Tab-separated table of C-alpha atoms in Angstrom:
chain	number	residue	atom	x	y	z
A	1	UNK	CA	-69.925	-110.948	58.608
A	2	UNK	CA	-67.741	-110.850	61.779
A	3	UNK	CA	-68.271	-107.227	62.152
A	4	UNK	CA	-71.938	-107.476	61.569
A	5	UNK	CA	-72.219	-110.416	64.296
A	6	UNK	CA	-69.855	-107.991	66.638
A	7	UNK	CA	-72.605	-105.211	66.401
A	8	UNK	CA	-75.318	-107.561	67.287
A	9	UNK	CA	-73.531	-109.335	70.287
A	10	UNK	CA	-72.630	-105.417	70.851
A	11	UNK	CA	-76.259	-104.658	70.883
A	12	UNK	CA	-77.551	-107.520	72.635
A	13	UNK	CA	-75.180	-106.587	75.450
A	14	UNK	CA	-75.696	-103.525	75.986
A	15	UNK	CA	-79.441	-103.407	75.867
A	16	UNK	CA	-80.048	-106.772	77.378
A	17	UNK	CA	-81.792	-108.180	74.285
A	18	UNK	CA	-80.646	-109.321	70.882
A	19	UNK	CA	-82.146	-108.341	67.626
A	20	UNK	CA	-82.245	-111.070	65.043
A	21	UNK	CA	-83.748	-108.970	62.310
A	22	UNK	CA	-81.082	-107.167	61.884
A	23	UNK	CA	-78.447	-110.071	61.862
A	24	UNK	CA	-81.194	-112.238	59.483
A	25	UNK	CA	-81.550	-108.815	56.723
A	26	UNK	CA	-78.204	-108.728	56.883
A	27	UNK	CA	-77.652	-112.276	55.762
A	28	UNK	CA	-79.990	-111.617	53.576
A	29	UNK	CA	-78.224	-109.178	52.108
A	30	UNK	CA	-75.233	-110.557	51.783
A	31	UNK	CA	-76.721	-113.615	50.155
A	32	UNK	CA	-78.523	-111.502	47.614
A	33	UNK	CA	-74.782	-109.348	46.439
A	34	UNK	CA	-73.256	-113.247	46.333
A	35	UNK	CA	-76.590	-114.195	43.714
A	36	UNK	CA	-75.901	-111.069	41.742
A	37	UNK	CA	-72.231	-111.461	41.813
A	38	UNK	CA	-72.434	-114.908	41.023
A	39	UNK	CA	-74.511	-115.264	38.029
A	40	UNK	CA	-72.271	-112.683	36.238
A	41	UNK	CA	-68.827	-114.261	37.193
A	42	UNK	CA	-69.900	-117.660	36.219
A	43	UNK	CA	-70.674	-116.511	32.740
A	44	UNK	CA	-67.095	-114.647	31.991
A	45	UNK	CA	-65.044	-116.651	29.795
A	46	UNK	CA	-61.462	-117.428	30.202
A	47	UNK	CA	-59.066	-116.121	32.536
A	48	UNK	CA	-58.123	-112.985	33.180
A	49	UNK	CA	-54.482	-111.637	33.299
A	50	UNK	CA	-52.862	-110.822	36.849
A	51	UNK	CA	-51.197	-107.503	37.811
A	52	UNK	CA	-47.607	-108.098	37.240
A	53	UNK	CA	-44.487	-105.519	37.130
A	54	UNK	CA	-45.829	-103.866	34.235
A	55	UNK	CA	-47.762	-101.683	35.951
A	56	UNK	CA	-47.232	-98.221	35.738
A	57	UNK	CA	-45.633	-98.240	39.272
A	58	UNK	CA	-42.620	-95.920	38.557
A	59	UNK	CA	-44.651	-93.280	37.434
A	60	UNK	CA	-45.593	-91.072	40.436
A	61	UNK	CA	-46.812	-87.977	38.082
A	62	UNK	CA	-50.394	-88.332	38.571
A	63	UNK	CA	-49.835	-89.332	42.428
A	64	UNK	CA	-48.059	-86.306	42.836
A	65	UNK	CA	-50.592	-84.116	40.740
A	66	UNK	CA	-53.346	-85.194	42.558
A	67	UNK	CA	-51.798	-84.734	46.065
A	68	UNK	CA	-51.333	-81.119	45.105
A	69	UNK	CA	-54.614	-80.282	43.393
A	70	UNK	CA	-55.705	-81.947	47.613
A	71	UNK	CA	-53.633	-79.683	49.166
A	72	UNK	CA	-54.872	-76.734	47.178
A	73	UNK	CA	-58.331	-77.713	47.918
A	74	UNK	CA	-57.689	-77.969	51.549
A	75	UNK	CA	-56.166	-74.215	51.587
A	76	UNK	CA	-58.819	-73.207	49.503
A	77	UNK	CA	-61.854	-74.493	51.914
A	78	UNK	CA	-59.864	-72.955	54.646
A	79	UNK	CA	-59.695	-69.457	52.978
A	80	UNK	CA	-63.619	-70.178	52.473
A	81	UNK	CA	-64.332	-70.614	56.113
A	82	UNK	CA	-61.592	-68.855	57.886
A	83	UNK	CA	-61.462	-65.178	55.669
A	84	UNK	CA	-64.837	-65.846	54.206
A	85	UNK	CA	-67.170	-66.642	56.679
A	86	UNK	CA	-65.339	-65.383	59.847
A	87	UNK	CA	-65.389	-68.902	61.435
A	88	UNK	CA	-62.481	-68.793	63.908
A	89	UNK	CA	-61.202	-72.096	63.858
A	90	UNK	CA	-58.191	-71.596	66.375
A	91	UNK	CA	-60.021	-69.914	68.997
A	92	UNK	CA	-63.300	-71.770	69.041
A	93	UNK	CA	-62.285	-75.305	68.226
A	94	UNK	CA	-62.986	-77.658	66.016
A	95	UNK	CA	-66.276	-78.928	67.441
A	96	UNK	CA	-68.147	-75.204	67.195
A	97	UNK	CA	-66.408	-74.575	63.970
A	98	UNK	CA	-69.042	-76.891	62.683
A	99	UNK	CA	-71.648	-75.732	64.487
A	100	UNK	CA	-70.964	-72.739	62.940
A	101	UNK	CA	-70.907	-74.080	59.330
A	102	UNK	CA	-74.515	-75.018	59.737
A	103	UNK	CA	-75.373	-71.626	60.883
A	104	UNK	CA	-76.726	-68.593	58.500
A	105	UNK	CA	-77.351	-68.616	54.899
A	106	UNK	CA	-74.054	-68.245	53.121
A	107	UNK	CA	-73.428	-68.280	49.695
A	108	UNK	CA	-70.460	-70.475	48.165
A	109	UNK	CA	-68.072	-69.046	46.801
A	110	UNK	CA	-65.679	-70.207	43.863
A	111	UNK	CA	-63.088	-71.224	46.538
A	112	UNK	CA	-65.836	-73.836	48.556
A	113	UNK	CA	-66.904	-75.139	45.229
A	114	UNK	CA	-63.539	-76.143	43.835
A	115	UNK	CA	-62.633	-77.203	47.654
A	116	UNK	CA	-65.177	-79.621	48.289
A	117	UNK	CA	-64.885	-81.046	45.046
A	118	UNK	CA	-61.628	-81.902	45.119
A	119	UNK	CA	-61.093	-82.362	48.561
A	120	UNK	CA	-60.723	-86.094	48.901
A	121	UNK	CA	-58.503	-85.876	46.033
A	122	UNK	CA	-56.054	-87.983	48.402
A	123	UNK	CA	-57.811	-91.248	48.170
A	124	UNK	CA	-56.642	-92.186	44.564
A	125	UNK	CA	-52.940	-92.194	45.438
A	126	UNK	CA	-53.963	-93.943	48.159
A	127	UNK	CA	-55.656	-96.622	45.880
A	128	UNK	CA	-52.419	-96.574	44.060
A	129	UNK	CA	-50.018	-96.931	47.015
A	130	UNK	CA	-52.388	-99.693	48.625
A	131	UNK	CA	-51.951	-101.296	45.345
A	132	UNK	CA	-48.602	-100.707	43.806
A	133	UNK	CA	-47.092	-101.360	47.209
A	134	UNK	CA	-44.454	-103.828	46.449
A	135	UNK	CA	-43.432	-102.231	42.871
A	136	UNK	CA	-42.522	-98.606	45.390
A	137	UNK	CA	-39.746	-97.747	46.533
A	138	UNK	CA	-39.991	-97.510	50.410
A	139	UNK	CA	-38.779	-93.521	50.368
A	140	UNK	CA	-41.734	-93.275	47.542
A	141	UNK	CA	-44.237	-94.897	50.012
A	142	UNK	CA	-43.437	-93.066	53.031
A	143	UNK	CA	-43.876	-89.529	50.947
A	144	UNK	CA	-47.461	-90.542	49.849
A	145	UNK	CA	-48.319	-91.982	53.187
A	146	UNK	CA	-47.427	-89.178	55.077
A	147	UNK	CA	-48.837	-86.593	52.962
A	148	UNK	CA	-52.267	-88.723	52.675
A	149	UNK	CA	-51.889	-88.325	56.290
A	150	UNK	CA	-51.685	-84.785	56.322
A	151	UNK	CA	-54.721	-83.689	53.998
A	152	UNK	CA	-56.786	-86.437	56.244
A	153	UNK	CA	-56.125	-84.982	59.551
A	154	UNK	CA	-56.998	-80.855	57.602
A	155	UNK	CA	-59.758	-82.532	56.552
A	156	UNK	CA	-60.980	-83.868	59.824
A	157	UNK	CA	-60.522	-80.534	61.603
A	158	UNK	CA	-62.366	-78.692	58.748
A	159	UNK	CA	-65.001	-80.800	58.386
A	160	UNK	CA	-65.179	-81.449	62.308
A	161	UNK	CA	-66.507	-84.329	61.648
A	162	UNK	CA	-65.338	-88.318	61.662
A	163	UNK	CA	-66.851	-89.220	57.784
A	164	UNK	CA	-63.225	-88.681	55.849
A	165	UNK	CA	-61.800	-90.733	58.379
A	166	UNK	CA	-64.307	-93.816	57.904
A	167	UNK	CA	-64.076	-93.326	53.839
A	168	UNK	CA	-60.335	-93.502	54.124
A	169	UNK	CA	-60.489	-96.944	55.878
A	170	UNK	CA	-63.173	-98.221	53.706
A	171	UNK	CA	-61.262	-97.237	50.588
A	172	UNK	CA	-58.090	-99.266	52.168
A	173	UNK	CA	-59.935	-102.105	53.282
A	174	UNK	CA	-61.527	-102.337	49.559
A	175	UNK	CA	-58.206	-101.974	48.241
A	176	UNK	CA	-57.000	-104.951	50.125
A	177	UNK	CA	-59.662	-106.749	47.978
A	178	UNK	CA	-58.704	-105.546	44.984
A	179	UNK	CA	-55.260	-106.788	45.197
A	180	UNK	CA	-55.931	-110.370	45.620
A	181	UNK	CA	-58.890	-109.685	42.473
A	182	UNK	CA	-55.263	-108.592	40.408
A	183	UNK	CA	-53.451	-111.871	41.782
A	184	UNK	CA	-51.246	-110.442	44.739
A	185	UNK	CA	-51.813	-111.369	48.157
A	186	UNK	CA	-54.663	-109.311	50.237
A	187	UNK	CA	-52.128	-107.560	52.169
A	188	UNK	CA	-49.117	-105.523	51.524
A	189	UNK	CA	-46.077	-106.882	53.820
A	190	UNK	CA	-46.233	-103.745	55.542
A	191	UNK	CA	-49.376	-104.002	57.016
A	192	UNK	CA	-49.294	-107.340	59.140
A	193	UNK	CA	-51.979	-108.007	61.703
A	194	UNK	CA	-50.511	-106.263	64.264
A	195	UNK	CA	-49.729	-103.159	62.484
A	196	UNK	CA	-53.552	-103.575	61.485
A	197	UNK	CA	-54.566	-104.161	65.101
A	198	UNK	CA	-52.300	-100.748	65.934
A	199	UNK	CA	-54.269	-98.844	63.449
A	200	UNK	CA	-57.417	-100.294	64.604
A	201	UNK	CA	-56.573	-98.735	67.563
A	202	UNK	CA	-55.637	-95.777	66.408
A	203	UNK	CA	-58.589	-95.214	64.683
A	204	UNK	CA	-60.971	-95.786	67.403
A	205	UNK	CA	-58.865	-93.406	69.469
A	206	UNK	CA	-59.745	-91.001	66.782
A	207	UNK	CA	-62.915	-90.881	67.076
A	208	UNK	CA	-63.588	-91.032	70.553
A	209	UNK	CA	-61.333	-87.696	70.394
A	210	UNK	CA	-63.844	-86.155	68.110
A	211	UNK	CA	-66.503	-86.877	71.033
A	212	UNK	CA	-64.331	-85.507	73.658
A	213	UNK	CA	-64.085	-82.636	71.982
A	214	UNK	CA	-67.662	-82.101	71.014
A	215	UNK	CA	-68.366	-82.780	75.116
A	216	UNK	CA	-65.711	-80.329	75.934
A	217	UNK	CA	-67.449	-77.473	74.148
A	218	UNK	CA	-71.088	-78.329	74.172
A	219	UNK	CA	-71.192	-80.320	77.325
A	220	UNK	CA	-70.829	-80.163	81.037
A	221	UNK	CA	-67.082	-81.503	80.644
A	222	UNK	CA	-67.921	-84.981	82.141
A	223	UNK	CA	-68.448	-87.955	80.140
A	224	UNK	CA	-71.143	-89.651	81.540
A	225	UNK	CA	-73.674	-87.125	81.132
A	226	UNK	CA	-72.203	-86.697	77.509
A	227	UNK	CA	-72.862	-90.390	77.089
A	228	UNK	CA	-76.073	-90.166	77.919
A	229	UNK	CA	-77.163	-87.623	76.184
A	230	UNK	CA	-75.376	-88.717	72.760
A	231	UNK	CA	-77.104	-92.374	73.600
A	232	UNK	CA	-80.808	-91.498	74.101
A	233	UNK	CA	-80.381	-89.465	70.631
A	234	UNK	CA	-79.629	-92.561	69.279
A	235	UNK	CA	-82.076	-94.715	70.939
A	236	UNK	CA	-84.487	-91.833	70.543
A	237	UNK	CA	-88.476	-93.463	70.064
A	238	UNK	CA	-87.289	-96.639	71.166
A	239	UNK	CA	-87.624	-98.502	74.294
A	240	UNK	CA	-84.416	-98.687	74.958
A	241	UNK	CA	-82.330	-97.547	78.036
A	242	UNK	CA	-78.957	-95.734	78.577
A	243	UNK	CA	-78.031	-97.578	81.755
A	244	UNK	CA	-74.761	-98.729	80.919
A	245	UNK	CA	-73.161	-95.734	81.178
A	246	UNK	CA	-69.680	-95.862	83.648
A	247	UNK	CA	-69.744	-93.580	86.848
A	248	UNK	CA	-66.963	-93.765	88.361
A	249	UNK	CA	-63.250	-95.310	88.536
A	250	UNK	CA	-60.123	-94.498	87.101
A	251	UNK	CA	-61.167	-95.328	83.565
A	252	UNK	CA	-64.337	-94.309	83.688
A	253	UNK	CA	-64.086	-91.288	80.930
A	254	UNK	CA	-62.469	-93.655	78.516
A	255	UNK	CA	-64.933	-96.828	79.268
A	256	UNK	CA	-67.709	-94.086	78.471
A	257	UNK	CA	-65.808	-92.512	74.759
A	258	UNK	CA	-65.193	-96.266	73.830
A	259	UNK	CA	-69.038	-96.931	74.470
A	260	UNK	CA	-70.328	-93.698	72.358
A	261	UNK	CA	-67.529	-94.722	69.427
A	262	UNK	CA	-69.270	-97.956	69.359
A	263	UNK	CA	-72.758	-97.036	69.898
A	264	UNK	CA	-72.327	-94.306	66.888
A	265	UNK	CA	-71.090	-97.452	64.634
A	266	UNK	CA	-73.681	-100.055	65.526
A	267	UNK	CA	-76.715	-97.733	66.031
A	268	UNK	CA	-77.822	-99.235	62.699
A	269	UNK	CA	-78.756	-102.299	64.237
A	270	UNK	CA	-81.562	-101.164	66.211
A	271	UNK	CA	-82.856	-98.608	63.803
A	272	UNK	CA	-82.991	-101.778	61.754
A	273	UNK	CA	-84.866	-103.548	64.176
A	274	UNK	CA	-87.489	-100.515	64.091
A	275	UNK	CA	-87.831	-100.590	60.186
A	276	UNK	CA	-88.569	-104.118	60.182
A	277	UNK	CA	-90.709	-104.195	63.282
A	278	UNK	CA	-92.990	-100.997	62.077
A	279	UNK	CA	-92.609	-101.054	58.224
A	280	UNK	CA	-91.746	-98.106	56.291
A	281	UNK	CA	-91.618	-95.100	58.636
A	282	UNK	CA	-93.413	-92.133	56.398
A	283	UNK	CA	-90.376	-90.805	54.775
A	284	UNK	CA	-87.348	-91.679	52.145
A	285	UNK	CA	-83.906	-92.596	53.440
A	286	UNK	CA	-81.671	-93.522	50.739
A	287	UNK	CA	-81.881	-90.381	48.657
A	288	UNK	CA	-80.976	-88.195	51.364
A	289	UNK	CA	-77.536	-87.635	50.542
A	290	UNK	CA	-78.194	-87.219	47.139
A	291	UNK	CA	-80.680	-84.419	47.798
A	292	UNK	CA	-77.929	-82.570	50.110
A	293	UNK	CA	-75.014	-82.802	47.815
A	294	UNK	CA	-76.825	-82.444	43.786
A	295	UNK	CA	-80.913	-82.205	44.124
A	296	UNK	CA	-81.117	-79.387	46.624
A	297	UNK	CA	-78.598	-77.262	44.653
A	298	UNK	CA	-81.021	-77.542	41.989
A	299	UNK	CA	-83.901	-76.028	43.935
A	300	UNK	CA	-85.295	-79.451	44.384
A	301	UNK	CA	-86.520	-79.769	48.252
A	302	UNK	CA	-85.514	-82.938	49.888
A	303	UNK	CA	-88.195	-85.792	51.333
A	304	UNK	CA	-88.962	-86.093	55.371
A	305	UNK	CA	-87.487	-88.901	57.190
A	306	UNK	CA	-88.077	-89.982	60.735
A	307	UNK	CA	-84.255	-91.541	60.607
A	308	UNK	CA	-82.569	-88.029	59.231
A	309	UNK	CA	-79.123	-87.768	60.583
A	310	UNK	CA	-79.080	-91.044	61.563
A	311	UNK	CA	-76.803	-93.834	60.101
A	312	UNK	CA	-79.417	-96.123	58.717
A	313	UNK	CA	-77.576	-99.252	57.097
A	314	UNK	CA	-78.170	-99.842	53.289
A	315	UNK	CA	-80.711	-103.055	52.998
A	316	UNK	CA	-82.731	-101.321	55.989
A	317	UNK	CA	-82.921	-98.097	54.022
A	318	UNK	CA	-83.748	-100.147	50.918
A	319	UNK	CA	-86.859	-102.137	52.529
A	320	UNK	CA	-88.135	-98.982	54.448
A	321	UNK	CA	-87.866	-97.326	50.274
A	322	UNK	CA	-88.610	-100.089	47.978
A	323	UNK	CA	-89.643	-103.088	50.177
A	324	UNK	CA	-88.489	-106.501	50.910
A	325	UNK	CA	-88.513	-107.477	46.922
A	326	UNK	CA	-86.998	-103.521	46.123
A	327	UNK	CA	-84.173	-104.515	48.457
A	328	UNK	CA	-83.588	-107.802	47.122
A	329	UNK	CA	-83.061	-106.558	43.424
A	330	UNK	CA	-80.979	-103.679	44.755
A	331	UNK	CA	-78.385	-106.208	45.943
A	332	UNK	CA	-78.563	-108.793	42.947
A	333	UNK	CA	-77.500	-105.479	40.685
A	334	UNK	CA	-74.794	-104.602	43.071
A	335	UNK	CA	-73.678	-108.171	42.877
A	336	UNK	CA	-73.924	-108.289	39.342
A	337	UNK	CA	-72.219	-104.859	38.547
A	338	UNK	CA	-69.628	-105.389	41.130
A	339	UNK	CA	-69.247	-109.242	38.820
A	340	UNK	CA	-69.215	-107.132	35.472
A	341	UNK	CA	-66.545	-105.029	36.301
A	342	UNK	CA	-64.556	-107.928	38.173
A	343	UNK	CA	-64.635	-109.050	34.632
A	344	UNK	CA	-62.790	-105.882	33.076
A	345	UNK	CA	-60.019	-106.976	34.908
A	346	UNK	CA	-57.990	-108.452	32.135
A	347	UNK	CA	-55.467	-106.220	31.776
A	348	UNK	CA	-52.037	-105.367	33.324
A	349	UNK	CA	-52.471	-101.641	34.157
A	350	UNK	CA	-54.676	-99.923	36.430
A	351	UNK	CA	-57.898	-98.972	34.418
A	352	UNK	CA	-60.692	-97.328	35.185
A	353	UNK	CA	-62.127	-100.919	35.868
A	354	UNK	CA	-59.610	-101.177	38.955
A	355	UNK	CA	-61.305	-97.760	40.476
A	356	UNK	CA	-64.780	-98.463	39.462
A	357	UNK	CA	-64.575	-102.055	41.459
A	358	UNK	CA	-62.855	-99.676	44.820
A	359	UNK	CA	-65.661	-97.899	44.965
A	360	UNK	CA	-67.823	-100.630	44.498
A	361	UNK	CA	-66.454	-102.613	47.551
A	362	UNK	CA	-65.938	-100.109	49.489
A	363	UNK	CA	-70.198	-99.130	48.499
A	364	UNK	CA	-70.846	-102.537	49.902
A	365	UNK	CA	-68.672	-102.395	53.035
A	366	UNK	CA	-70.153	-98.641	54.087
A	367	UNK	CA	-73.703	-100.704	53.428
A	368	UNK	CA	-73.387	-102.341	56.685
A	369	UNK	CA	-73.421	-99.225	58.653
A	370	UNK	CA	-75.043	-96.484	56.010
A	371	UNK	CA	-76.905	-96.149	52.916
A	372	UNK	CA	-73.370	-95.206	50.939
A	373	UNK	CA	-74.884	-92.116	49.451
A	374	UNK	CA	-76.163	-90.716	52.355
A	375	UNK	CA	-72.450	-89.569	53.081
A	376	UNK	CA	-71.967	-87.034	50.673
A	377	UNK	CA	-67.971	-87.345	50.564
A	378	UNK	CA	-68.698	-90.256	49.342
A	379	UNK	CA	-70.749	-89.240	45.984
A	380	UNK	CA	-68.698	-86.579	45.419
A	381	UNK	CA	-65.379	-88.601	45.608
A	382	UNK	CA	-67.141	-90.666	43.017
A	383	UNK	CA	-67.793	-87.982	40.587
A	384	UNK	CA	-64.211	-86.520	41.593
A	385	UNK	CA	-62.956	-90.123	39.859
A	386	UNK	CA	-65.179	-89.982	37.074
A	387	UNK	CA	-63.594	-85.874	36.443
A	388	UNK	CA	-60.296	-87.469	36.945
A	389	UNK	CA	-60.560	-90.257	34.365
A	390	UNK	CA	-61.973	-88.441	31.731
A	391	UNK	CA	-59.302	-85.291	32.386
A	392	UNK	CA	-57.295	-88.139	31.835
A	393	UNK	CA	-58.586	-89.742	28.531
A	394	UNK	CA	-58.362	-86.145	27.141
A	395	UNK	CA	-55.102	-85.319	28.095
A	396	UNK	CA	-53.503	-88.778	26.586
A	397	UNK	CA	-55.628	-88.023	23.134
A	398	UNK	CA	-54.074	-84.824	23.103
A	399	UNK	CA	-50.560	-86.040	23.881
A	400	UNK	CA	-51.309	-89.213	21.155
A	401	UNK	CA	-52.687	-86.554	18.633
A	402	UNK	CA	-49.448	-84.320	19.730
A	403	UNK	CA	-46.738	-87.055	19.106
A	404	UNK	CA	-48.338	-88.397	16.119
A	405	UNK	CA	-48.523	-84.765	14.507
A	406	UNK	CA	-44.844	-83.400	14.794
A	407	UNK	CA	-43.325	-87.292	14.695
């Protein structure tokens, strides 16, 4: 709710005018997940067992593993692009690389399939070492961190884009919840509020870095007239102006990258304000990502939208879709699957229950800003998990049926 209060002051400030229909669907929202949620958890009997020390926090096998297969799938996307396709990533930068990925009609080969898919291997151990933190050693911590680190900042430059850094934080932040759903405080001692406010930082830095870049190789160089460019696409067929951009002074280039970081996060809330305003717009929103990533593939062509390529929060994309009662329903079975699987909780291990309810969170969280599955990292790093889960059911039956045969 604060951030969602932060994008409307944001908004009101900016453009001189506040729009309550996005702060009143969000609300709505929010109070529809709690219904859902509520109804279920009410219901579960008993009381479920905290996380304790039994957890399998010595084993760093399948940490390890996965970190790997990541790395492999980061060399392997790299050999797609770089031998492949001839895109020259170290002499045209990262911001035409991805021009260039959009470019032609390529084929994928074995190496992009098996890269993409498994390219956001990395945020399971992260989901471990978010959530085993205190069991860790602090040597054991600092190897995962960093090499989480590592694949995130390859895959930022390959994608050339800011979406695996925003699914990293979301997947974090979710975490956080997690833990206190197992008994254990929200945070890890680690990360105290001013570490938190440093990486805050950081990441905002991060992403106004990506839009220097971009206006380094596709602008004029200055960052006002990148500004305004980058803001009337957003505010495009609204009545909206760009007049707050910064023209001069000493900190005028970083007043102007702050503005577009924060315009590109809250442009939601007057695209919003449109949807509600005008009804549905004459196309789908919420199964564009699906169409991208699965539907396409299968020769399946995907709906016009008015709002394609733009981050169109979830219950905005829902009304526009499936109207005010659509939306409604769409957040009581959130709330109500997010409430089931709270429920599976009632074990001391890390299940499949304990990634499922992640994912979940972090769904709702991304909600605020985009319809989840319009960012296709984001689907696949949810069929990557269910993969990963069932690689692992088979490969303990086989180990079981192993031990049991030549005990």
């Amino acid at each position: 709710m604060a951030a969602v209060f932060l994008a409307f002051t944001y908004t009101g400030w900016v453009f001189g005018s506040y729009y309550w229909g996005y702060l009143g669907l969000m609300e709505v929202w929010i109070i529809a997940f709690i219904l859902g949620f509520g109804l279920v958890v009410t219901l579960i009997p008993g009381q479920q067992e905290h996380v304790g020390s039994s957890l399998e926090a010595s084993d760093i096998r399948w940490d390890a593993v996965l970190l790997a297969i990541g790395a492999v799938a980061v060399v392997a996307l790299f050999y797609d692009r770089y031998f492949l396709r001839g895109i020259e990533y170290f002499s045209v930068g990262v911001a035409k690389s991805r021009a260039l990925l959009n470019q032609g009609d390529h084929a994928s080969s074995l190496f992009s399939v098996l890269g993409n898919f498994f390219l956001f291997s990395f945020l399971f151990p992260l989901i471990r070492l978010v959530l085993l933190w205190e069991e860790r050693k602090p040597v054991v911590r600092f190897a995962i961190a960093v090499i989480i680190l590592l694949e995130l900042a390859s895959i930022s430059y390959l994608m050339g884009g800011r979406t695996a850094i925003l699914l990293t934080i979301m997947v974090c932040l979710a975490s956080f919840v997690v833990r206190r759903l197992l008994g254990k405080p929200y945070r890890p001692p680690f990360f105290s509020y001013s570490r938190l406010l440093l990486f805050a930082v950081v990441a905002t830095i991060s992403f106004g870095l990506f839009f220097w870049i971009r206006s380094q190789a596709f602008g004029d160089g200055g960052s006002l007239s990148y500004f305004l460019n980058i803001c009337g696409h957003l505010t495009k067929s609204t009545s909206l102006e760009c007049d707050f951009g910064v023209q001069t002074g000493p900190l005028k280039d970083l007043a102007n990258y702050l503005h577009l970081v924060i315009l590109y996060g809250v442009h939601g809330a007057w695209l919003t304000e449109e949807i509600i305003q005008s009804g549905w717009s004459g196309g789908w929103i919420s199964p564009q990502g699906l169409f991208s990533v699965l539907f396409v593939r299968l020769g399946a062509e995907a709906p016009a939208s008015v709002f394609e390529g733009f981050w169109v929060p979830g219950p905005a994309s829902l009304l526009n879709d499936l109207g005010l009662w659509g939306m409604l329903s769409f957040g009581v079975a959130v709330g109500a699957i997010t409430g089931i699987v709270v429920g599976c909780l009632r074990t001391s291990r890390i299940t499949f229950a304990v990634y499922a309810l992640v994912f979940l969170i972090s769904f709702w969280f991304l909600s605020f800003l985009v319809f989840p599955t319009n960012i296709p990292g984001f689907v696949i790093s949810i069929w990557l998990g269910l993969f990963l889960w069932f690689a692992h059911v088979v490969l303990k039956s086989v180990q079981s049926l192993i031990s049991k045969r030549y005990s």
